[in-house]
Every structure is written in structure tokens, then in C-alpha cells.
Coordinates of C-alpha atoms in Angstrom, one line a residue:
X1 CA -7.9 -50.7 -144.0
X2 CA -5.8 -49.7 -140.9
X3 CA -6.5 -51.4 -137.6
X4 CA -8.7 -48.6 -135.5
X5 CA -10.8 -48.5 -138.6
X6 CA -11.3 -52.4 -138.4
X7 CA -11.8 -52.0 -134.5
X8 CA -14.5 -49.2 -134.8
X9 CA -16.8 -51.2 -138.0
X10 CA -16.7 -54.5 -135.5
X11 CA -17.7 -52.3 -132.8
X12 CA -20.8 -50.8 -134.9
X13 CA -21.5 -54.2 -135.9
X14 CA -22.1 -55.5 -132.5
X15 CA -23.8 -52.7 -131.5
X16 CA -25.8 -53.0 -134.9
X17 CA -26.6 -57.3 -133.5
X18 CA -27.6 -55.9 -130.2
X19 CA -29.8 -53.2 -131.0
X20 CA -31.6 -56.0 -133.6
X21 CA -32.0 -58.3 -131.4
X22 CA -32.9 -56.2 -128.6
X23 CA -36.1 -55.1 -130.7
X24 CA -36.8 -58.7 -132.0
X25 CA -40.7 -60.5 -132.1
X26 CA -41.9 -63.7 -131.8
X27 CA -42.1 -64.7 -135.8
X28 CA -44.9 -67.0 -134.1
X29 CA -47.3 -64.8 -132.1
X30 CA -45.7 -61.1 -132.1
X31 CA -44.6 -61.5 -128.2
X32 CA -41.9 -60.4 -126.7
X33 CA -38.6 -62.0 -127.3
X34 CA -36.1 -62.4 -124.0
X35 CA -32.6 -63.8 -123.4
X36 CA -31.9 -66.8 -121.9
X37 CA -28.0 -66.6 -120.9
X38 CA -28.6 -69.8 -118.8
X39 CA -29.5 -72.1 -121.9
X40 CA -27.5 -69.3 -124.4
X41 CA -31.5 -68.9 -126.2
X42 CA -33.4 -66.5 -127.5
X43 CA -37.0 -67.0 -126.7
X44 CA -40.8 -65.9 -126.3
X45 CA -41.8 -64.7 -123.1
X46 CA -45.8 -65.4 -124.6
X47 CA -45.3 -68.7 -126.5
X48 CA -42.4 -70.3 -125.2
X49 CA -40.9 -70.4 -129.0
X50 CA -36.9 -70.6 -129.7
X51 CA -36.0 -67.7 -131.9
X52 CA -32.3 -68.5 -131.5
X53 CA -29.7 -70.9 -129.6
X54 CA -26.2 -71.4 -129.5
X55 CA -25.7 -68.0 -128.8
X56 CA -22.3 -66.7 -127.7
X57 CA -21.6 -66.1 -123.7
X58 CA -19.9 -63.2 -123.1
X59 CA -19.1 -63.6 -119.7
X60 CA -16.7 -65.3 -117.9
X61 CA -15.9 -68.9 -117.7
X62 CA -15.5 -69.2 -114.0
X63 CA -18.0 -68.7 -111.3
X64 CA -17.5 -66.5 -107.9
X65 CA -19.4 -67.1 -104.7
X66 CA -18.2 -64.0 -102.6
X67 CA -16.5 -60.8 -103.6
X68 CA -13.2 -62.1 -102.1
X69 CA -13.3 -64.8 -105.1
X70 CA -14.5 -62.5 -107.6
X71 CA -11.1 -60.2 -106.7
X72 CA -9.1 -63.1 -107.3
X73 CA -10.5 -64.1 -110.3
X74 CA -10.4 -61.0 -111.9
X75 CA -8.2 -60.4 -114.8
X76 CA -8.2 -56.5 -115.1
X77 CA -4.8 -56.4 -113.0
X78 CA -4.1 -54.8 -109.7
X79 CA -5.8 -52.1 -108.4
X80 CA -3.9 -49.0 -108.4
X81 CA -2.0 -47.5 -105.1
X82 CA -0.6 -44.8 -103.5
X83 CA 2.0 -47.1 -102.0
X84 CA 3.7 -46.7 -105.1
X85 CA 4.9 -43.8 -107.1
X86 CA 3.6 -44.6 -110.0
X87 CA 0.8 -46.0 -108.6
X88 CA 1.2 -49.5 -109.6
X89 CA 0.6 -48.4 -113.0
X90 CA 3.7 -49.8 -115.0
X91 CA 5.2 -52.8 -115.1
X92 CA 8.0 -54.7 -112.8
X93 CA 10.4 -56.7 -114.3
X94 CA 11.5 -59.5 -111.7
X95 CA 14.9 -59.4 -110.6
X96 CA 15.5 -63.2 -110.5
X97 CA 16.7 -64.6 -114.1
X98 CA 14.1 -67.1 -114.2
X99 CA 10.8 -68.0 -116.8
X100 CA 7.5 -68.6 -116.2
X101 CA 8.4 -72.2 -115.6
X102 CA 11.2 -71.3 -113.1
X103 CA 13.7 -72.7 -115.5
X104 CA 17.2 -70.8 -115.3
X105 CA 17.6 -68.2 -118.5
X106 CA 20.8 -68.5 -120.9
X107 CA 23.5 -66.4 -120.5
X108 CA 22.2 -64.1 -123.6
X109 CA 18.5 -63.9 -121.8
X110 CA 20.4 -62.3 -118.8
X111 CA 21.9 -59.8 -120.6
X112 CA 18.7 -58.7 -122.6
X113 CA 16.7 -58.6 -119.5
X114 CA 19.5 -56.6 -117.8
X115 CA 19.2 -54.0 -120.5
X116 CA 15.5 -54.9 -119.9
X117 CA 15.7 -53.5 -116.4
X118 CA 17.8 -50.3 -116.8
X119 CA 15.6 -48.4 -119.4
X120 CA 12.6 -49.5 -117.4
X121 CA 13.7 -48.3 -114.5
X122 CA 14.6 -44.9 -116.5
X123 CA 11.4 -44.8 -118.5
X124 CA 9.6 -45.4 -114.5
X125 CA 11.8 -41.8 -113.1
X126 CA 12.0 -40.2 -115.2
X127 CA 12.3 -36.8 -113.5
X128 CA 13.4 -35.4 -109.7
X129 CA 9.7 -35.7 -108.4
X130 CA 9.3 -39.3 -109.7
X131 CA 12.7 -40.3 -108.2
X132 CA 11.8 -38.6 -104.7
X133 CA 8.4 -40.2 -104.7
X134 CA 10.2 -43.6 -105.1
X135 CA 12.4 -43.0 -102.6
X136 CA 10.2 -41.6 -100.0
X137 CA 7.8 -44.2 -100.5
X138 CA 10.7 -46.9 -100.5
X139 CA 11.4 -45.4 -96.9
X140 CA 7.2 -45.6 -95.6
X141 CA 7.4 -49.4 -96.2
X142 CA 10.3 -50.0 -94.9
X143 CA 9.1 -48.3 -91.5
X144 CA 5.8 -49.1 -91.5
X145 CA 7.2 -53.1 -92.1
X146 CA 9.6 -52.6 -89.2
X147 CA 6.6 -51.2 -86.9
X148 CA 4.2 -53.9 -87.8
X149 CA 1.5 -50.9 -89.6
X150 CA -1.3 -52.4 -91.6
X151 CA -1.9 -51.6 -95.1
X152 CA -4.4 -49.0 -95.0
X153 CA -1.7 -46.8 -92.5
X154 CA 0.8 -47.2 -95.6
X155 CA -2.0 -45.9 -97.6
X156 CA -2.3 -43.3 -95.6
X157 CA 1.1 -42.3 -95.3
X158 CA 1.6 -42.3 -98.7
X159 CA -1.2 -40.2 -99.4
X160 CA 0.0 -37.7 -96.9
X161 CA 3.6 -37.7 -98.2
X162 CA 2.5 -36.9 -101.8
X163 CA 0.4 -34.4 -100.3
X164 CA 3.4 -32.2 -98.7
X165 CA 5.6 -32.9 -102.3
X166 CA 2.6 -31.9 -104.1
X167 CA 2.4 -28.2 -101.9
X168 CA 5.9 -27.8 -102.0
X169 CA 6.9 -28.5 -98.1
X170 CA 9.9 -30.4 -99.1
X171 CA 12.4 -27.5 -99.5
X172 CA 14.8 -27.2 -96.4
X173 CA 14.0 -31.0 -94.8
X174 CA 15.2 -34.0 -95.5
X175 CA 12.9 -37.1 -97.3
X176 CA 13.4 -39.8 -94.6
X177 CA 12.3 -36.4 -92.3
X178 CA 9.4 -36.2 -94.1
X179 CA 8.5 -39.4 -94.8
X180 CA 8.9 -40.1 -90.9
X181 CA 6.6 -37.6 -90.1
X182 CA 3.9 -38.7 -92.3
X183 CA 4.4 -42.4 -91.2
X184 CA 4.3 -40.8 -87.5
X185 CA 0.5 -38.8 -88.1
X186 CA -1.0 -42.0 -90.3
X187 CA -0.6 -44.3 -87.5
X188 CA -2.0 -41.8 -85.0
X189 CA -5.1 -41.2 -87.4
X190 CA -5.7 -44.7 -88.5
X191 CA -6.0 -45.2 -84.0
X192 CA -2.8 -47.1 -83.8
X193 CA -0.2 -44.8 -82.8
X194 CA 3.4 -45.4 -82.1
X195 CA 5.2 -43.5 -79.4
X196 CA 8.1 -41.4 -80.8
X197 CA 10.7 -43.4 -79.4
X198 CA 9.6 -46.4 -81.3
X199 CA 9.4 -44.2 -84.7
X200 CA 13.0 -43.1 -83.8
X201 CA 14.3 -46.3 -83.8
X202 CA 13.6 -47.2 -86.9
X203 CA 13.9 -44.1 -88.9
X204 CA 17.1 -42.6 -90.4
X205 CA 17.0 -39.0 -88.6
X206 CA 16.7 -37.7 -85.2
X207 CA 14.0 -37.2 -83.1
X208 CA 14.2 -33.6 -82.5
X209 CA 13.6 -33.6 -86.7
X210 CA 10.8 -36.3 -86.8
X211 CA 8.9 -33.8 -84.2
X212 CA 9.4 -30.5 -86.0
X213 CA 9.2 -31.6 -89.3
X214 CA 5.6 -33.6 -87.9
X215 CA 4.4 -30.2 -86.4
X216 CA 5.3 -28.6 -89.6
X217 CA 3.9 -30.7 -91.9
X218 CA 0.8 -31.2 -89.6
X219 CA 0.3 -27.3 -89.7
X220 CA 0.5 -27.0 -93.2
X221 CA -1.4 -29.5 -94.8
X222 CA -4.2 -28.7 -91.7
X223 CA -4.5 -32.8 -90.4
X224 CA -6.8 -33.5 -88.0
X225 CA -4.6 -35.8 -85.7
X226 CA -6.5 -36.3 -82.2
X227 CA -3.7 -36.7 -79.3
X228 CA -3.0 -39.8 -78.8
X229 CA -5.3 -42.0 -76.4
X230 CA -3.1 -44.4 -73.5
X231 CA -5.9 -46.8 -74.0
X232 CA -4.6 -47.8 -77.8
X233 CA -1.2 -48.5 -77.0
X234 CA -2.9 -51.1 -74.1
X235 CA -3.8 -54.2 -76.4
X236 CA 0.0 -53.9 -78.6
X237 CA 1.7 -53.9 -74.7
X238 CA -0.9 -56.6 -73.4
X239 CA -0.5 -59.1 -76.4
X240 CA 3.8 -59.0 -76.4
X241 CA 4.0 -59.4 -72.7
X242 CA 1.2 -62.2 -73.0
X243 CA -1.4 -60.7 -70.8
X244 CA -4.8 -62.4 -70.7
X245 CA -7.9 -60.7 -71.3
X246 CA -8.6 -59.5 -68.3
X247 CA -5.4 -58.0 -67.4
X248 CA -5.8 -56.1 -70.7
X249 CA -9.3 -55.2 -69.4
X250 CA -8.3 -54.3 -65.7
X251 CA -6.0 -51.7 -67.1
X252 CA -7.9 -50.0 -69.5
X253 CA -10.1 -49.8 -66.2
X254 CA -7.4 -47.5 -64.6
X255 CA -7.1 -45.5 -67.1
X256 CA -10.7 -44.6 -68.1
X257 CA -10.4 -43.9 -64.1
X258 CA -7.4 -41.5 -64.5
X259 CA -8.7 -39.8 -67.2
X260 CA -11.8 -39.3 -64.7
X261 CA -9.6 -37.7 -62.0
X262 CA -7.5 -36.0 -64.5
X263 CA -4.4 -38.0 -64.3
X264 CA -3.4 -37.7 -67.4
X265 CA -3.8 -34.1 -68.0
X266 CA 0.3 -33.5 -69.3
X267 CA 1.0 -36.9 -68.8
X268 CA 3.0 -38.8 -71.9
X269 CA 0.5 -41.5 -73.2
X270 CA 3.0 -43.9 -73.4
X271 CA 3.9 -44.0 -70.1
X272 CA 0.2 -44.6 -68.9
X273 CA 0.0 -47.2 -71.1
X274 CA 3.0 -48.9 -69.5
X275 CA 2.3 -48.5 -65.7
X276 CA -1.7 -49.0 -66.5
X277 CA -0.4 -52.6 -67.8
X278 CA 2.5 -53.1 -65.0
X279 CA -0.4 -52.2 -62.5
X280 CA -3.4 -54.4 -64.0
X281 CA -0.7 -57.7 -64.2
X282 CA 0.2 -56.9 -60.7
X283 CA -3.8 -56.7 -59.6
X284 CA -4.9 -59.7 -61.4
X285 CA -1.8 -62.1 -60.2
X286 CA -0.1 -62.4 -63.7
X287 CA 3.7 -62.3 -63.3
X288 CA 5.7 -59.8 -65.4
X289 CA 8.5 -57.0 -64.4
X290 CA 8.9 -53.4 -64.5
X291 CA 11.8 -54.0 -66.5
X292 CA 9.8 -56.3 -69.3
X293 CA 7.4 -53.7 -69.5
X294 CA 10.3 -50.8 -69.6
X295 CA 11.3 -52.8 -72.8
X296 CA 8.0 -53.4 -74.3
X297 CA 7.1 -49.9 -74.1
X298 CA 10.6 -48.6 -74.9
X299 CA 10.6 -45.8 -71.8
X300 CA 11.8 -46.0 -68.6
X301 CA 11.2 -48.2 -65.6
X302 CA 10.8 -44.8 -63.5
X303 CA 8.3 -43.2 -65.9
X304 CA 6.5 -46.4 -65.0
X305 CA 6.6 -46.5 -61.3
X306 CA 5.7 -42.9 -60.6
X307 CA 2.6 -43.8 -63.4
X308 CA 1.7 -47.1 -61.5
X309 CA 1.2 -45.4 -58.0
X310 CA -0.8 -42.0 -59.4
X311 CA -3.4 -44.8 -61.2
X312 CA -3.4 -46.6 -58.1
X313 CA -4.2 -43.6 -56.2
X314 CA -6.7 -42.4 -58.8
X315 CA -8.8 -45.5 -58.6
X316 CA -8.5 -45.2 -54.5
X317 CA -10.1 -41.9 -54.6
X318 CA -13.0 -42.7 -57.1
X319 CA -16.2 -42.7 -55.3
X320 CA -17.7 -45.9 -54.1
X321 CA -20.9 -46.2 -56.8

């Protein structure tokens, strides 16, 4: 008897148990006979009688008191991601030569798991779109890493960048380019947008191809990527020039009052950010410098002066409530 045939008659069998069971009555008074998994018994729910004990618990051997523990319990593996392009589906081989016991492997061991790690890493690309994917995706860590992006704009960046390969946008532009770009619109749909300075710095291509190739993709895959709002960039500016609270608050005040006037109609949001900041330190007697800002922000210390005096002079011209 092969082994699927062996697997399928101990699969009717159990079914067979629990369908017998399930329609079970009390030899006793013809009640109804329950489950008790607590006490592993089968008894009356009229008489109280024991049918059957011992029985066999199915369930797990540990217990869970919030869903955090229950994920880390679980033995069904990681859940699958986009962040990888095979979706975390097949299996990594570590690269240190080690066991489970973190005892050093013989000289033979390293060879085999050498060999090991070549034909799985052929078997894991094993055609162009595979090997892009990897590399692309390779690329949105590494940025997202370097510009201190949560998980769930990886995610997103991932999703968009498989999106473009997927449609065919990839002809004529680079991968970094693209996978730039999609790092670029995650962070600005996820509401924690990086200026295009900062994206530049840690990407491999210029910034003149990070903004087409953005628009491009943007356009053809039809995003829905709000411009960005100065008031986002406030608590990331705030918290590495250590700002209290209420400097961070004074200068979201200026700009919810610019965007009243219209101050910021054409204005780069980045550069609100940074003089809203400069000028809400300034106001609430916390000492800091154009020039910390400037390098904070990553833009100039002019940008930031001719900023700082149109809040200023927003906020003057606000009617008194």
C-alpha cells in the first residue's frame, strides 16, 4: 500500500471516530453526550455519566494569553511578504558555517553546505523577473533601512514595485530608478514622507531620474499620493534637534496659520517644515541654529530664513479671535 493511500484510509478513519462520536447517547438515559476537552471526557449533559476518558487532546501543549503570544508560539512558519521576492516562501540557508548548537562545522560540512547554497540560490532565480525582483527589493531595504521607514512602508514599496514589473514599466529605466521611486510614493502614502534631497542621498541614481521616473510610474499605475503636508515632516525635525513638546506644537501652529493665509500655496514643504521649527524654537526660548536646522532638514539656511519671516508675518496678520 503506497503512502497517500495510507494517508487518505487514516484520514476516513478519523473522520469515521468523529462522526461516531459526534452522534453518540448516553448508554444510561439516551441524553445527550458532550465533550469535555478540559478533563479529556466524554459525558452526559442529562445524567452526568462518563462515556469515555483519556481521550486524546488535539490541541496544543502551550497556552497563549494575547494574540502577540499566540504569533510567537505558532509553529506554521512566517507569514508570507512582499518584502521578498519570493515571498518568504523558500528556504534560507545561513551563511555562517555553524549548527544548531553554534558549534564550528568540519571542513567537509563547509563544502557540502557551499554546494548547499549555490543550487539554492539557482533553484530561488531562476529566471530574469526573479533575479530583478531580488535585486530591486535588495535595493528598497537597503533605502528604506538607511531613511529609518517602518515595515509597513517596505511593504508598500514592495507592493508598488512588483506592480510596475508586473505592467511592464521597467523597459528604458534603470531598477535602483524604479525602486527609488516606489520607496519615494510609499513613504508619502504611508504620511511619512521624505523630501527628495534626503531620497537622493541615499539612492544610487540622480535626482532628476528619481523625479521622472516617480511621475512616470505614479501616472501609470494611477497612485493616489496626496502632496506632501509641512506639518509631517515637523515631529522627525523636532525629535533630532531635541525640541520639547511644545516647540513641536508652537510650529505646527504656524503652519496651520500659513496654510490659512495661503503661505504655502508653491512653497516646498520641506522648507516650511524647517523655518516653522527654526521659528517655534526661537518663540518658545529653546536654543538651536539656522545652520542645525539647515542640516537636519538637508536644505538651505536661506530657504529657511525667507520661510521663517513669511510665517512670522502670517501669524501677524491673522485676525485677533
Amino acid at each position: 500500500m503506497s503512502d497517500s493511500q495510507t494517508r487518505t484510509r487514516s484520514r476516513e478513519q478519523e473522520e469515521t471516530e468523529e462522526e461516531q462520536s459526534a452522534g453518540l447517547e448516553c448508554p444510561e438515559c439516551s441524553g445527550t453526550v458532550i465533550a469535555d476537552d478540559e478533563h479529556g471526557e466524554t459525558v452526559c449533559q442529562d445524567c452526568g455519566l462518563v462515556v469515555e476518558e483519556d481521550s486524546v487532546d488535539r490541541g496544543p501543549e502551550w497556552r497563549a494569553f494575547d494574540s502577540k503570544e499566540k504569533d510567537e508560539k505558532s509553529r506554521v512558519g512566517a507569514p508570507t511578504t512582499n518584502m521578498m521576492h519570493d515571498k518568504g516562501l523558500s528556504t534560507n540557508i545561513d551563511w555562517r558555517d555553524k549548527d544548531a548548537y553554534g558549534n564550528s562545522l568540519s571542513s567537509t560540512q563547509r563544502k557540502k553546505m557551499q554546494r548547499l547554497r549555490k543550487w539554492n540560490e539557482r533553484f530561488r532565480t531562476r529566471d530574469s523577473k526573479e533575479r530583478n525582483l531580488k535585486q530591486a527589493l535588495g535595493e528598497i531595504d537597503r533605502m528604506a533601512s538607511a531613511l529609518g521607514l517602518p515595515e509597513n512602508v517596505r511593504e508598500t514599496a514592495s507592493v508598488i514595485y512588483r506592480r510596475a514589473l508586473d505592467e511592464d514599466l521597467l523597459p528604458g529605466r534603470s531598477i535602483e530608478g524604479v525602486s527609488t521611486a516606489s520607496v519615494y510614493a510609499a513613504a508619502r502614502q504611508a504620511g511619512v514622507p521624505r523630501s527628495l534631497d534626503e531620497i537622493t542621498d541615499v539612492s544610487r541614481v540622480e535626482k532628476s531620474e528619481i523625479a521622472r521616473t516617480y511621475r512616470y510610474v505614479v501616472r501609470e499605475l494611477g497612485l493616489e499620493v496626496a502632496p506632501a503636508d509641512p506639518e509631517s515632516y515637523v515631529p522627525r525635525f523636532a525629535s533630532s534637534l531635541d525640541l520639547s513638546e511644545e516647540s513641536e506644537r508652537r510650529a505646527r501652529q504656524l503652519l496651520q496659520n500659513a496654510k490659512e493665509k495661503g503661505v504655502h500655496s508653491g512653497k516646498s514643504p520641506v522648507g516650511l517644515a524647517a523655518a516653522a521649527v527654526y521659528a517655534a524654537a526661537l518663540l518658545t526660548n529653546e536654543k538651536t541654529t539656522q545652520a542645525a536646522v539647515s542640516e537636519v532638514a538637508d536644505i538651505s539656511e536661506v530657504t529657511i530664513r525667507n520661510r521663517y519671516h513669511e510665517l512670522l508675518e502670517a501669524e501677524q496678520d491673522l485676525p485677533v479671535a
